[in-house]
Coordinates of C-alpha atoms in Angstrom, one line a residue:
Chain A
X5 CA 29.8 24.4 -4.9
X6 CA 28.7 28.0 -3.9
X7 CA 24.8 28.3 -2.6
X8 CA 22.9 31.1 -4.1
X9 CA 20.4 33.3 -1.9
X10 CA 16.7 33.1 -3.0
X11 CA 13.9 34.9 -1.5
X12 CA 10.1 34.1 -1.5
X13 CA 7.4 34.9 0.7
X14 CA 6.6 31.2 2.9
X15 CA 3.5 31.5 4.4
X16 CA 2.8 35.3 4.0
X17 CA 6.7 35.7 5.2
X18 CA 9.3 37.2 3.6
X19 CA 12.2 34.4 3.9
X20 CA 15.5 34.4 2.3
X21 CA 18.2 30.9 2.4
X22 CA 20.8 30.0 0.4
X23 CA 20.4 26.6 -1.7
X24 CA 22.7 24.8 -4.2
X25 CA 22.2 25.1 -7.4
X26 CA 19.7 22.2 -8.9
X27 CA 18.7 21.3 -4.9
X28 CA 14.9 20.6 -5.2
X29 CA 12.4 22.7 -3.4
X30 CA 11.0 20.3 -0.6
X31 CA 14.6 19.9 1.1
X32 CA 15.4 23.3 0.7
X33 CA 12.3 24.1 2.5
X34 CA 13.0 21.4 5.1
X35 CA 16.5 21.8 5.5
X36 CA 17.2 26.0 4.9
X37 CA 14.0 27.0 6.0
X38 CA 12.9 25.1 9.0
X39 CA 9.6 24.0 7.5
X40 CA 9.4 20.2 8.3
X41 CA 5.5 20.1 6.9
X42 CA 5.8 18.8 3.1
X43 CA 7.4 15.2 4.0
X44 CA 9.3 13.8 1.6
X45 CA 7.9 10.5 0.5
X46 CA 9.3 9.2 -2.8
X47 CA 11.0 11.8 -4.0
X48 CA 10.4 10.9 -8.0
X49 CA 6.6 12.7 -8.0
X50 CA 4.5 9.7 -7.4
X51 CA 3.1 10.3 -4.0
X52 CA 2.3 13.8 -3.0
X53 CA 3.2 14.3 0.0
X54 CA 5.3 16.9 -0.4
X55 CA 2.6 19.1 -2.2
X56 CA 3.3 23.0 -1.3
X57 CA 0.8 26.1 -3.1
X58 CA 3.4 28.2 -5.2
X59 CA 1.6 31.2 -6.1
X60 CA -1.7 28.7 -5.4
X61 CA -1.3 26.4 -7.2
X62 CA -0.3 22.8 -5.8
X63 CA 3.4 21.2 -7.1
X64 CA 5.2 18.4 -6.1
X65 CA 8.1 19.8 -3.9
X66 CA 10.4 17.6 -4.8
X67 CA 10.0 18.3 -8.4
X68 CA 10.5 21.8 -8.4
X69 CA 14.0 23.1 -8.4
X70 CA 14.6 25.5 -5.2
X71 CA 15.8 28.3 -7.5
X72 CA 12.2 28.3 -9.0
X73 CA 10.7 29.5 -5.9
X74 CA 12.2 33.0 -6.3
X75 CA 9.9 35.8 -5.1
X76 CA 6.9 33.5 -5.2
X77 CA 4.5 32.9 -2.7
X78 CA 5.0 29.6 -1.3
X79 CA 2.1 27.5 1.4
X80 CA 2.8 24.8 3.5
X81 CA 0.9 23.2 6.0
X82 CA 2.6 25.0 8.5
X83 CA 0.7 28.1 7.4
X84 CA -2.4 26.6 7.7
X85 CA -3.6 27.3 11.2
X86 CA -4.5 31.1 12.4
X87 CA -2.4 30.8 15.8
X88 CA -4.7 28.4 17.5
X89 CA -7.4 28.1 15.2
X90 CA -7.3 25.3 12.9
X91 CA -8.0 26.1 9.3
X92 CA -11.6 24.2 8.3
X93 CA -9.8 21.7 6.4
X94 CA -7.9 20.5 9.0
X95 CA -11.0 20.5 11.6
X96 CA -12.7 18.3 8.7
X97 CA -9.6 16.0 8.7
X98 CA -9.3 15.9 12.5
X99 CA -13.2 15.9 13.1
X100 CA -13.8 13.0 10.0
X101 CA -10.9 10.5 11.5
X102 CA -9.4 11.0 7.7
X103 CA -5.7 10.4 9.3
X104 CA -4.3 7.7 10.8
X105 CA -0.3 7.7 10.4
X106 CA -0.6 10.8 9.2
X107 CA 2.4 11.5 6.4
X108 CA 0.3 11.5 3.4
X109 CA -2.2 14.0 5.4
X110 CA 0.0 17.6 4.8
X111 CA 0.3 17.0 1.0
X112 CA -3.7 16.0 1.1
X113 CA -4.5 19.0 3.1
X114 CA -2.4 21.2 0.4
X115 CA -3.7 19.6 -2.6
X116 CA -7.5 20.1 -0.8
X117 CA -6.4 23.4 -0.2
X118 CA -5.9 24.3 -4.1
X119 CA -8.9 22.3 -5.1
X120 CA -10.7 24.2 -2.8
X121 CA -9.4 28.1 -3.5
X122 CA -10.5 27.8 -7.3
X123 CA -13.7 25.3 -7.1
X124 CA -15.2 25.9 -3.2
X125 CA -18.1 23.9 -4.4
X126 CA -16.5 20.4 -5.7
X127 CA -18.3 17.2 -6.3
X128 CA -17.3 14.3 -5.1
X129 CA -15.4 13.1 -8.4
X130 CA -13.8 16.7 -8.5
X131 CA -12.5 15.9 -4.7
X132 CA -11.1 12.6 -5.9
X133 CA -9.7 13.6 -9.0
X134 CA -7.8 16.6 -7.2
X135 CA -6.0 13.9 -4.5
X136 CA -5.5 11.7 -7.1
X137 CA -1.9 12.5 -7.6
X138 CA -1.4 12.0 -3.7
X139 CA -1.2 8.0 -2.0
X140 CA -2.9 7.2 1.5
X141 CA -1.8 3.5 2.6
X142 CA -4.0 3.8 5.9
X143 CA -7.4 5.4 5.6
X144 CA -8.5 3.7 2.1
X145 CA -9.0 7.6 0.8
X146 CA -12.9 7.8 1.7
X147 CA -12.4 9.3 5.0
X148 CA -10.2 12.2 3.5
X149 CA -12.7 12.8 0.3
X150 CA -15.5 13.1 3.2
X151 CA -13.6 15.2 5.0
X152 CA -13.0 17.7 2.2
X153 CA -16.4 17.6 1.0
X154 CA -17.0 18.8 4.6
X155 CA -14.5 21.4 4.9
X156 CA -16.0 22.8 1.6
X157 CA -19.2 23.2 3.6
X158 CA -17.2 25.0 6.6
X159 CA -16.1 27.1 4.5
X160 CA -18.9 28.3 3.0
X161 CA -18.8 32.1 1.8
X162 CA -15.4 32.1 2.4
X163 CA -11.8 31.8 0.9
X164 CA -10.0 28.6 1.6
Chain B
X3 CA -18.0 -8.5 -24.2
X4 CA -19.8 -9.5 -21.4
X5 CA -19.4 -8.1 -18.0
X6 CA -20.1 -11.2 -15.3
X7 CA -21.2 -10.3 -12.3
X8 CA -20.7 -12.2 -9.2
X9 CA -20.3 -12.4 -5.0
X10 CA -18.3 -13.9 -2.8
X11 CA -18.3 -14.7 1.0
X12 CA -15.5 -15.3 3.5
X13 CA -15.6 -15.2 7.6
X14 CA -13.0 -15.1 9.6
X15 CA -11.7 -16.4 13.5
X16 CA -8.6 -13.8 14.5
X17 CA -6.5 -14.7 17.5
X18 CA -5.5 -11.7 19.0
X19 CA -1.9 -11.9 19.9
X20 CA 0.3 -15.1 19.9
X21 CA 1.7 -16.4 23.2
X22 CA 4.2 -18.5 21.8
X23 CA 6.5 -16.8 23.5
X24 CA 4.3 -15.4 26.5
X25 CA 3.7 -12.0 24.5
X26 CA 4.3 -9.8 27.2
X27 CA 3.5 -6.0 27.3
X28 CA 4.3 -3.5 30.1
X29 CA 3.1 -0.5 31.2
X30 CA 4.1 2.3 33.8
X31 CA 1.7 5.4 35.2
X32 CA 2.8 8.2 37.2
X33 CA 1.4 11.2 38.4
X34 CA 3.1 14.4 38.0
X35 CA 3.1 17.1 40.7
X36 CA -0.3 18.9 39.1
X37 CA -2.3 15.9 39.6
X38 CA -2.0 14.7 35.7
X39 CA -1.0 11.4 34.8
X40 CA 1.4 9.8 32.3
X41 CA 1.1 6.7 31.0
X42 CA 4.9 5.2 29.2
X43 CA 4.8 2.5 27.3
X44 CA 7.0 1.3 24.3
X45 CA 3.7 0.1 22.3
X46 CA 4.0 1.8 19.1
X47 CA 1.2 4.3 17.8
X48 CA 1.4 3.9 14.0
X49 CA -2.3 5.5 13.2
X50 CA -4.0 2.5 14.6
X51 CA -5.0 4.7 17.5
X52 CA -3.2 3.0 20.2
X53 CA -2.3 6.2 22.6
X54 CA -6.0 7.3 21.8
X55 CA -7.4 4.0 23.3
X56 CA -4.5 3.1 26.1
X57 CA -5.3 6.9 27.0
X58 CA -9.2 6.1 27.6
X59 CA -8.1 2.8 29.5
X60 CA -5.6 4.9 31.9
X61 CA -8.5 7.4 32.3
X62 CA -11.1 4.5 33.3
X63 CA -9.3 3.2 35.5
X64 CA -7.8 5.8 37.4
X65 CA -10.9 7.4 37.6
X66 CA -9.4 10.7 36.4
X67 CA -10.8 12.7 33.2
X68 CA -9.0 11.7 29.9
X69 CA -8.5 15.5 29.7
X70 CA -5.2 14.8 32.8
X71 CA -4.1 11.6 31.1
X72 CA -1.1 11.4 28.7
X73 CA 0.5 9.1 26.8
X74 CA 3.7 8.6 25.9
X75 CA 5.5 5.8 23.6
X76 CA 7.5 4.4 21.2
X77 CA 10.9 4.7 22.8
X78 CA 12.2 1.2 23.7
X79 CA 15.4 2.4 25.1
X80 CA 13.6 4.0 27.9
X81 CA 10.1 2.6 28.1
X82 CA 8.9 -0.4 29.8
X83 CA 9.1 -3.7 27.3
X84 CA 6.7 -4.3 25.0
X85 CA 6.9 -6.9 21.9
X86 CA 5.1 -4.6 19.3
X87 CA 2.5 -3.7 17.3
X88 CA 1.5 -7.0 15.6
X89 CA -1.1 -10.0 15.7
X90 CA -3.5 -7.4 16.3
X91 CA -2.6 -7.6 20.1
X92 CA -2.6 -3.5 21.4
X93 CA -5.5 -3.1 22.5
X94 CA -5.9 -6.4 24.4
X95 CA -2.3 -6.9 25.6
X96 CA -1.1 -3.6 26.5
X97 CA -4.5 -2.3 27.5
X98 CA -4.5 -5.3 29.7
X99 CA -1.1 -3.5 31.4
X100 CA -2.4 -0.5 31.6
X101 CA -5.7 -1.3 33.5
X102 CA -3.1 -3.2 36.4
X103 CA -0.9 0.0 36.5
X104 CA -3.3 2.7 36.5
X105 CA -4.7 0.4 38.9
X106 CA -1.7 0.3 41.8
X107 CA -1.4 4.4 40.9
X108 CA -5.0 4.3 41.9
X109 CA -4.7 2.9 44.9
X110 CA -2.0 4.6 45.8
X111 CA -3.8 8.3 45.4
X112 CA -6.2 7.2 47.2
X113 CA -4.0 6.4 50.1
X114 CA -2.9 9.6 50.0
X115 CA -6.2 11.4 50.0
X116 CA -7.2 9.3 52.8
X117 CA -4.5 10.7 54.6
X118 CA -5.3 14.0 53.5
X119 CA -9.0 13.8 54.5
X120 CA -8.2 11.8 57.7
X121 CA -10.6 9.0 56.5
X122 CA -10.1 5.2 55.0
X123 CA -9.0 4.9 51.6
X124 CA -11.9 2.5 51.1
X125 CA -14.8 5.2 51.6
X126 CA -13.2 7.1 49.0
X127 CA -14.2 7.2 44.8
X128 CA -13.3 9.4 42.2
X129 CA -16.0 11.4 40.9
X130 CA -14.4 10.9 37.3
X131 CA -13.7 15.3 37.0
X132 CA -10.7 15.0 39.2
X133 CA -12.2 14.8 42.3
X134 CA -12.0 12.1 45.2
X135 CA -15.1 12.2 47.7
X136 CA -15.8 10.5 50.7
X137 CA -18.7 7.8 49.7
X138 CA -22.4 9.1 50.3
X139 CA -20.7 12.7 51.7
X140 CA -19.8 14.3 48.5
X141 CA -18.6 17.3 50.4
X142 CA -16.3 15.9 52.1
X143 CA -13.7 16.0 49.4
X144 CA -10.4 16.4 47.6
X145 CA -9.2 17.3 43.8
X146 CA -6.3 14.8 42.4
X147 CA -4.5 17.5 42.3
X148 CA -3.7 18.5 45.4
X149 CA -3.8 15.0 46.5
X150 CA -1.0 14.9 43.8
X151 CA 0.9 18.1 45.6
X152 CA 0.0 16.6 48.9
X153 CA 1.7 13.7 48.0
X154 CA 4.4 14.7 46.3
X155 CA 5.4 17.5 49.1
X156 CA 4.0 16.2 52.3
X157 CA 3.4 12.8 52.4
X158 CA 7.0 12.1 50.1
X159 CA 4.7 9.4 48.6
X160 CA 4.6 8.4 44.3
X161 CA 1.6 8.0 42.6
X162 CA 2.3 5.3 40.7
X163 CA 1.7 1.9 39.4
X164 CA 3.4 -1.2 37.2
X165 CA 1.8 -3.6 35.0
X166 CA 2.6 -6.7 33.2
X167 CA 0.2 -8.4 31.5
X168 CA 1.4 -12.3 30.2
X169 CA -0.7 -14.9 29.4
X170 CA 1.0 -18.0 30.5
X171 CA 3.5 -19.4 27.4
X172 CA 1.9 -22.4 25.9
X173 CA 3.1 -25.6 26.3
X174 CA 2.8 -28.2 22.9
X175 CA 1.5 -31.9 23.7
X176 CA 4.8 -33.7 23.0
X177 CA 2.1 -36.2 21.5
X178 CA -0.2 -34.8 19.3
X179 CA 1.6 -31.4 18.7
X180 CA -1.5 -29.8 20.3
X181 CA -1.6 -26.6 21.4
X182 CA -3.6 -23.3 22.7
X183 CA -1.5 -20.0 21.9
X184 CA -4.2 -17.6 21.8
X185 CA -6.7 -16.8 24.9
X186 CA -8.9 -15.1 22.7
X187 CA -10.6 -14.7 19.3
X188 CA -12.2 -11.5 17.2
X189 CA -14.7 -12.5 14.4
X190 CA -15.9 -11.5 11.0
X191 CA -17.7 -12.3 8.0
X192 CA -17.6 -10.2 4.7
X193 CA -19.0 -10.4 1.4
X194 CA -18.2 -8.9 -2.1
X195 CA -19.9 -7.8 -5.0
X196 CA -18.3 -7.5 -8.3
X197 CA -18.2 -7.4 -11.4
X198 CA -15.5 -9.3 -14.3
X199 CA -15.2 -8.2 -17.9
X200 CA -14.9 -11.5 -19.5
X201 CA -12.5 -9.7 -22.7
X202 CA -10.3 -7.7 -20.5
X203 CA -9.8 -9.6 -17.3
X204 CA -10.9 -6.7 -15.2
X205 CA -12.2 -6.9 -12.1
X206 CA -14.3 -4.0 -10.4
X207 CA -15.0 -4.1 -6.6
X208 CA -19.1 -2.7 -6.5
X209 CA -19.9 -3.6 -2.8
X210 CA -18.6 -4.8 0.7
X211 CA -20.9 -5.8 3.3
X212 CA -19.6 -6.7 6.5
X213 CA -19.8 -7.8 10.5
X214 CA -17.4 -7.5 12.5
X215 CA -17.1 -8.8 16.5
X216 CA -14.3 -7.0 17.8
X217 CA -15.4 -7.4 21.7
X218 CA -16.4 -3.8 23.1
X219 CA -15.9 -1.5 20.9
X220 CA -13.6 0.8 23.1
X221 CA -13.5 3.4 20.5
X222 CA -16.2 3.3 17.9
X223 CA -14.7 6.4 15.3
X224 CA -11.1 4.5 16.0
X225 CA -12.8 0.9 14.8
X226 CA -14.7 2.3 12.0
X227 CA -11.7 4.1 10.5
X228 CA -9.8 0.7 11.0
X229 CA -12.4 -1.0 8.8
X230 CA -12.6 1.2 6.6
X231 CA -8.4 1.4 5.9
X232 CA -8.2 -2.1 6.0
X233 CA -11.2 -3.7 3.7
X234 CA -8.9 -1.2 1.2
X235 CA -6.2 -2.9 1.7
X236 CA -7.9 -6.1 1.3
X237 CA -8.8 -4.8 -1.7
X238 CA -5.3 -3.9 -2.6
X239 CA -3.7 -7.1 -1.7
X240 CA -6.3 -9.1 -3.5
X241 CA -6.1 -7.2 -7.2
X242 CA -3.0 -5.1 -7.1
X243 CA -0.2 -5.4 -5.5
X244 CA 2.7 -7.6 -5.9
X245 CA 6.3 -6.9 -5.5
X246 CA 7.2 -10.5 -7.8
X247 CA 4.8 -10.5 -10.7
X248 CA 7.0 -12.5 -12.9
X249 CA 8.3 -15.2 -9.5
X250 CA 11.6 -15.7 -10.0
X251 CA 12.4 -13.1 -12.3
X252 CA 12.7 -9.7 -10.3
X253 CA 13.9 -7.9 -13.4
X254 CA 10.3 -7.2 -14.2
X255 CA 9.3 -6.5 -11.1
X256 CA 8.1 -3.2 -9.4
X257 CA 10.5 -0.9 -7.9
X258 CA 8.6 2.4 -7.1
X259 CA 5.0 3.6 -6.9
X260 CA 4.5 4.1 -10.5
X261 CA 4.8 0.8 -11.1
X262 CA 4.0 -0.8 -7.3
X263 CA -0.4 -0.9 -8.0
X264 CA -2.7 0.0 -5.6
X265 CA -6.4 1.5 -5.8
X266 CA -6.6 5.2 -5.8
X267 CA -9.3 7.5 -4.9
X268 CA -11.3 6.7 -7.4
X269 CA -11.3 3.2 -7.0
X270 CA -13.0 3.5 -3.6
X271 CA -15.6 0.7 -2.6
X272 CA -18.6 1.7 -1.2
X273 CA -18.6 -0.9 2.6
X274 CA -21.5 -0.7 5.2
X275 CA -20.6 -1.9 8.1
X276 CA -22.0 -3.6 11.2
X277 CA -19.7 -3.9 14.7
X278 CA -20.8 -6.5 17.1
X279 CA -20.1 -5.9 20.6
X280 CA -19.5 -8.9 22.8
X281 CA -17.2 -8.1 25.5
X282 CA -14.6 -10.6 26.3
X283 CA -14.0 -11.6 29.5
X284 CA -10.3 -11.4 29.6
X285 CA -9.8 -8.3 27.2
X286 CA -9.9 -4.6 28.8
X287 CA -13.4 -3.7 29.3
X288 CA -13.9 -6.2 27.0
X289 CA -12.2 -4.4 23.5
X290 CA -10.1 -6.9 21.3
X291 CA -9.0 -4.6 18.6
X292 CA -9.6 -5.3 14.8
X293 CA -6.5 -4.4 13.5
X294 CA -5.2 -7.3 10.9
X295 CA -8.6 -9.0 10.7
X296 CA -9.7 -5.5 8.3
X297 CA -7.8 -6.4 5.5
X298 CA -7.6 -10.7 5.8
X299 CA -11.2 -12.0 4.9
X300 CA -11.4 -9.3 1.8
X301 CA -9.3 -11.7 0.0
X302 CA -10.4 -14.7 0.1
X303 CA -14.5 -13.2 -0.7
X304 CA -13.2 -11.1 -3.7
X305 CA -11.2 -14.7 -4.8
X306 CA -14.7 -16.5 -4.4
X307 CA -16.6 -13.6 -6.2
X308 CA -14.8 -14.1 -9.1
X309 CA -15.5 -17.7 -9.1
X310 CA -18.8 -17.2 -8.7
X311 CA -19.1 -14.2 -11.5
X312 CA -17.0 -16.5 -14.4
X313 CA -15.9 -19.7 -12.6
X314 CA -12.4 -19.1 -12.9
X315 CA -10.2 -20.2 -9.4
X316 CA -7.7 -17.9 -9.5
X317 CA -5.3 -19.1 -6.3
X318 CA -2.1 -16.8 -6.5
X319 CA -2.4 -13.5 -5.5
X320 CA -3.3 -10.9 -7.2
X321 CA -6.1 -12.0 -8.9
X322 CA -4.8 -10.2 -12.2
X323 CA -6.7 -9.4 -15.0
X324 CA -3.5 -12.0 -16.8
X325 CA -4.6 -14.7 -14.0
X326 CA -8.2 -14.4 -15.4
X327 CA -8.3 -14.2 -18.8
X328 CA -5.7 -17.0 -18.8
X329 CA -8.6 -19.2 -16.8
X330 CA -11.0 -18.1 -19.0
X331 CA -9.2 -19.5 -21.9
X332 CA -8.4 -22.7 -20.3
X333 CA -12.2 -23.2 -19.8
X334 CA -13.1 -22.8 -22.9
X335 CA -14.6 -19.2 -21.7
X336 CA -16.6 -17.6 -18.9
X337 CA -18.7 -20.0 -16.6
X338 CA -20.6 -18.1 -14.5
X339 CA -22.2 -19.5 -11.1
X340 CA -25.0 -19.3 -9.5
X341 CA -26.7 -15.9 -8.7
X342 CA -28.7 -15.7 -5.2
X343 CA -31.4 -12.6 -5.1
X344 CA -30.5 -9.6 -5.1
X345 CA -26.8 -10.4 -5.9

């Protein structure tokens, strides 16, 4: 089967792979682009962690066929962090104990991420209603609602 | 409709560990040439927070900061032998190994800043900020790290140390089938408020209170966190999830997470906790670890709550809104128990 070439900015850089036609997004990201930060979970939609921005908003990677993702802007975890500096939400996550094994916590921190961009001010029902699509077995999910209520604090007259 | 209201109480003794089979756990330390230590050890780190906690044990008892002390694990082909991450034993097992091997890599740094400082190793201590001073002459002194360098290059000496930690396997009375395979016990108690909706079945966790005697509490975020994961799953276990709703018959039976039920976000229960700290004497600086006991006395208390809110004994897991309204109707409806103060 031929691969096609798409191009799409991944975390403000221009990036261009070849995938096959009808290959979802989260293993073309893993497997053509390098970025190993959306884990894939279930794979049917059900548990979140592979949740990437496209164009801001959050989607389920491994819903979303690759070819969709042509000249969009796509945001991982990866993209996160300024160099060394930790992005407020994931100070809040490190800071609040809200990981423990850890694979749930990129597709939380992205799904925060989008919550966070359009409502910086959330209430607590808003915070649990945006993870709601995304399963922790570990932390019992009040850890990582604290810690986003926090990182909306942090991040306090500024953009997410 | 009525909605029934009721609580529940369970407590708990946890052995930590089982020693059926001895239950051994290793542990190695070695310094590397810049005065930093590493700690290898095939324990497995699955979130519980076992290299943050083996990391402060290293640290305590080398008398190094935790800042120089690494951790490595999770690689049985080349670590020393471990049996796992079960039984809640971590903390107390391999903790155990990696007091006695950070213990012999202490001793032998200080023989070689001893030699460095021309002085016996016993009139030295370790400051705890990587430094090693002669006792009651502070300036007299050396950092880890070039005793580290010193040794390594000079002296053609290892800083380094082995640890086993095995409780002695135990033996079964040939005559009464008696036997002791656990050296040492954590303890809780817990109780549940809920409520039961007499025409749906439904159950709704309101409250967990709980104590929880986990020894020293080496890590107290690290604990917490554990409680809090765990009562969840608890939760889970007791209500939700089932992979054989229909025992026998799997063909109704979950096979992926739409299906699978657990408690989401929203279904968080609001748990205040209390940890009581009584050191054992034969755990590492007296920490047990909670680890399995977070999630086993949920069960039973949310089985008694529901008792107690509509007097149905529901005694196969989950407690499903099915298992409930099917008690109900055998007793002729709800029969709620009695309510203490404030319940």
């Amino acid at each position: 089967m031929a691969k096609r070439p798409i191009s799409f900015t991944l975390n403000g850089t221009e990036t261009g792979i070849f995938v096959n036609e009808g290959q979802n997004l989260l293993e073309a990201l893993r497997r053509e682009a390098g970025d190993l930060s959306p884990k894939f979970g279930c794979g049917q939609g059900t548990c979140g962690a592979c949740t990437i921005l496209i164009d801001g908003a959050p989607h389920l990677g491994c819903l979303t066929l690759a070819e969709a993702a042509q000249g969009r802007s796509i945001e991982t975890t990866s993209g996160l962090a300024d160099g060394p500096d930790l992005h407020p939400l994931q100070r809040a996550f490190m800071e609040g104990f809200a990981a423990q094994c850890g694979f749930c916590t990129s597709g939380m921190l992205m799904a925060a991420k989008a919550l966070l961009v359009t409502n910086p001010h959330p209430t607590r029902d808003e915070v649990i209603e945006a993870i709601s699509g995304n399963l922790c077995r570990c932390t019992g999910y009040e850890p990582i609602v604290d810690a986003i209520l926090d990182a909306a604090i942090r991040l306090q007259g500024r953009v997410a | 409709m009525t909605i029934h209201h009721g609580r529940g109480f369970a407590c708990i003794n946890y052995p930590i560990g089982m020693n059926l089979g001895g239950d051994p756990a290793q542990a190695l330390v070695h310094s590397t040439p810049d005065g930093k230590f590493m700690v290898t050890l095939s324990a497995i780190d699955l979130g519980q927070g076992m290299k943050s906690v083996t990391r402060q044990i290293a640290a305590e008892a080398l008398g190094v900061p935790i800042e120089d002390v690494y951790v490595d694990t999770a690689d049985s082909d080349t670590g020393p032998h471990d049996m796992g991450s079960f039984a809640s034993r971590g903390t107390h097992r391999v903790g155990n190994a990696v007091i006695r091997a950070a213990s012999e890599a202490r001793a032998q740094m200080m023989e070689a800043a001893a030699e460095e400082l021309e002085v016996n190793a016993t009139d030295l201590d370790t400051d705890g900020l990587g430094n090693i001073q002669v006792k009651g002459a502070p300036t007299r002194s050396i950092t880890v790290a070039e005793t580290a360098i010193a040794a390594q290059f000079k002296q053609g000496r290892t800083l380094s140390g082995r640890g086993i930690f095995l409780i002695e396997p135990s033996g079964v009375d040939p005559d009464t089938g008696e036997m002791s395979p656990v050296t040492t016990y954590a303890h809780a108690a817990l109780i549940v408020d809920l409520c039961v909706d007499d025409e749906t079945g439904e159950v709704e966790v309101q409250k967990i209170n709980s104590a929880y005697e986990v020894g020293r509490a080496l890590n107290p975020k690290l604990v917490e966190q554990q409680l809090i994961g765990g009562a969840w799953m608890g939760i889970s276990h007791a209500l939700y999830e089932t992979t054989e709703p229909y025992y026998p018959d799997r063909s109704h039976g979950p096979n992926d997470f739409n299906t699978y039920l657990m408690p989401g976000p929203g279904e968080i229960v609001p748990h205040d906790i209390a940890v009581l700290e009584r050191p054992a004497a034969d755990a590492p600086y007296g920490g047990k670890g909670p680890g399995e006991m977070c999630a086993n006395p949920v069960l039973p208390a949310v089985a008694n709550a529901v008792y107690n809110a509509v007097g149905v004994r529901v005694d196969k897991l989950p407690i499903t809104p099915e298992k409930i309204l099917r008690g109900l109707q055998a007793n002729g409806g709800a029969r709620p128990g009695p309510r203490r103060p404030g319940a």
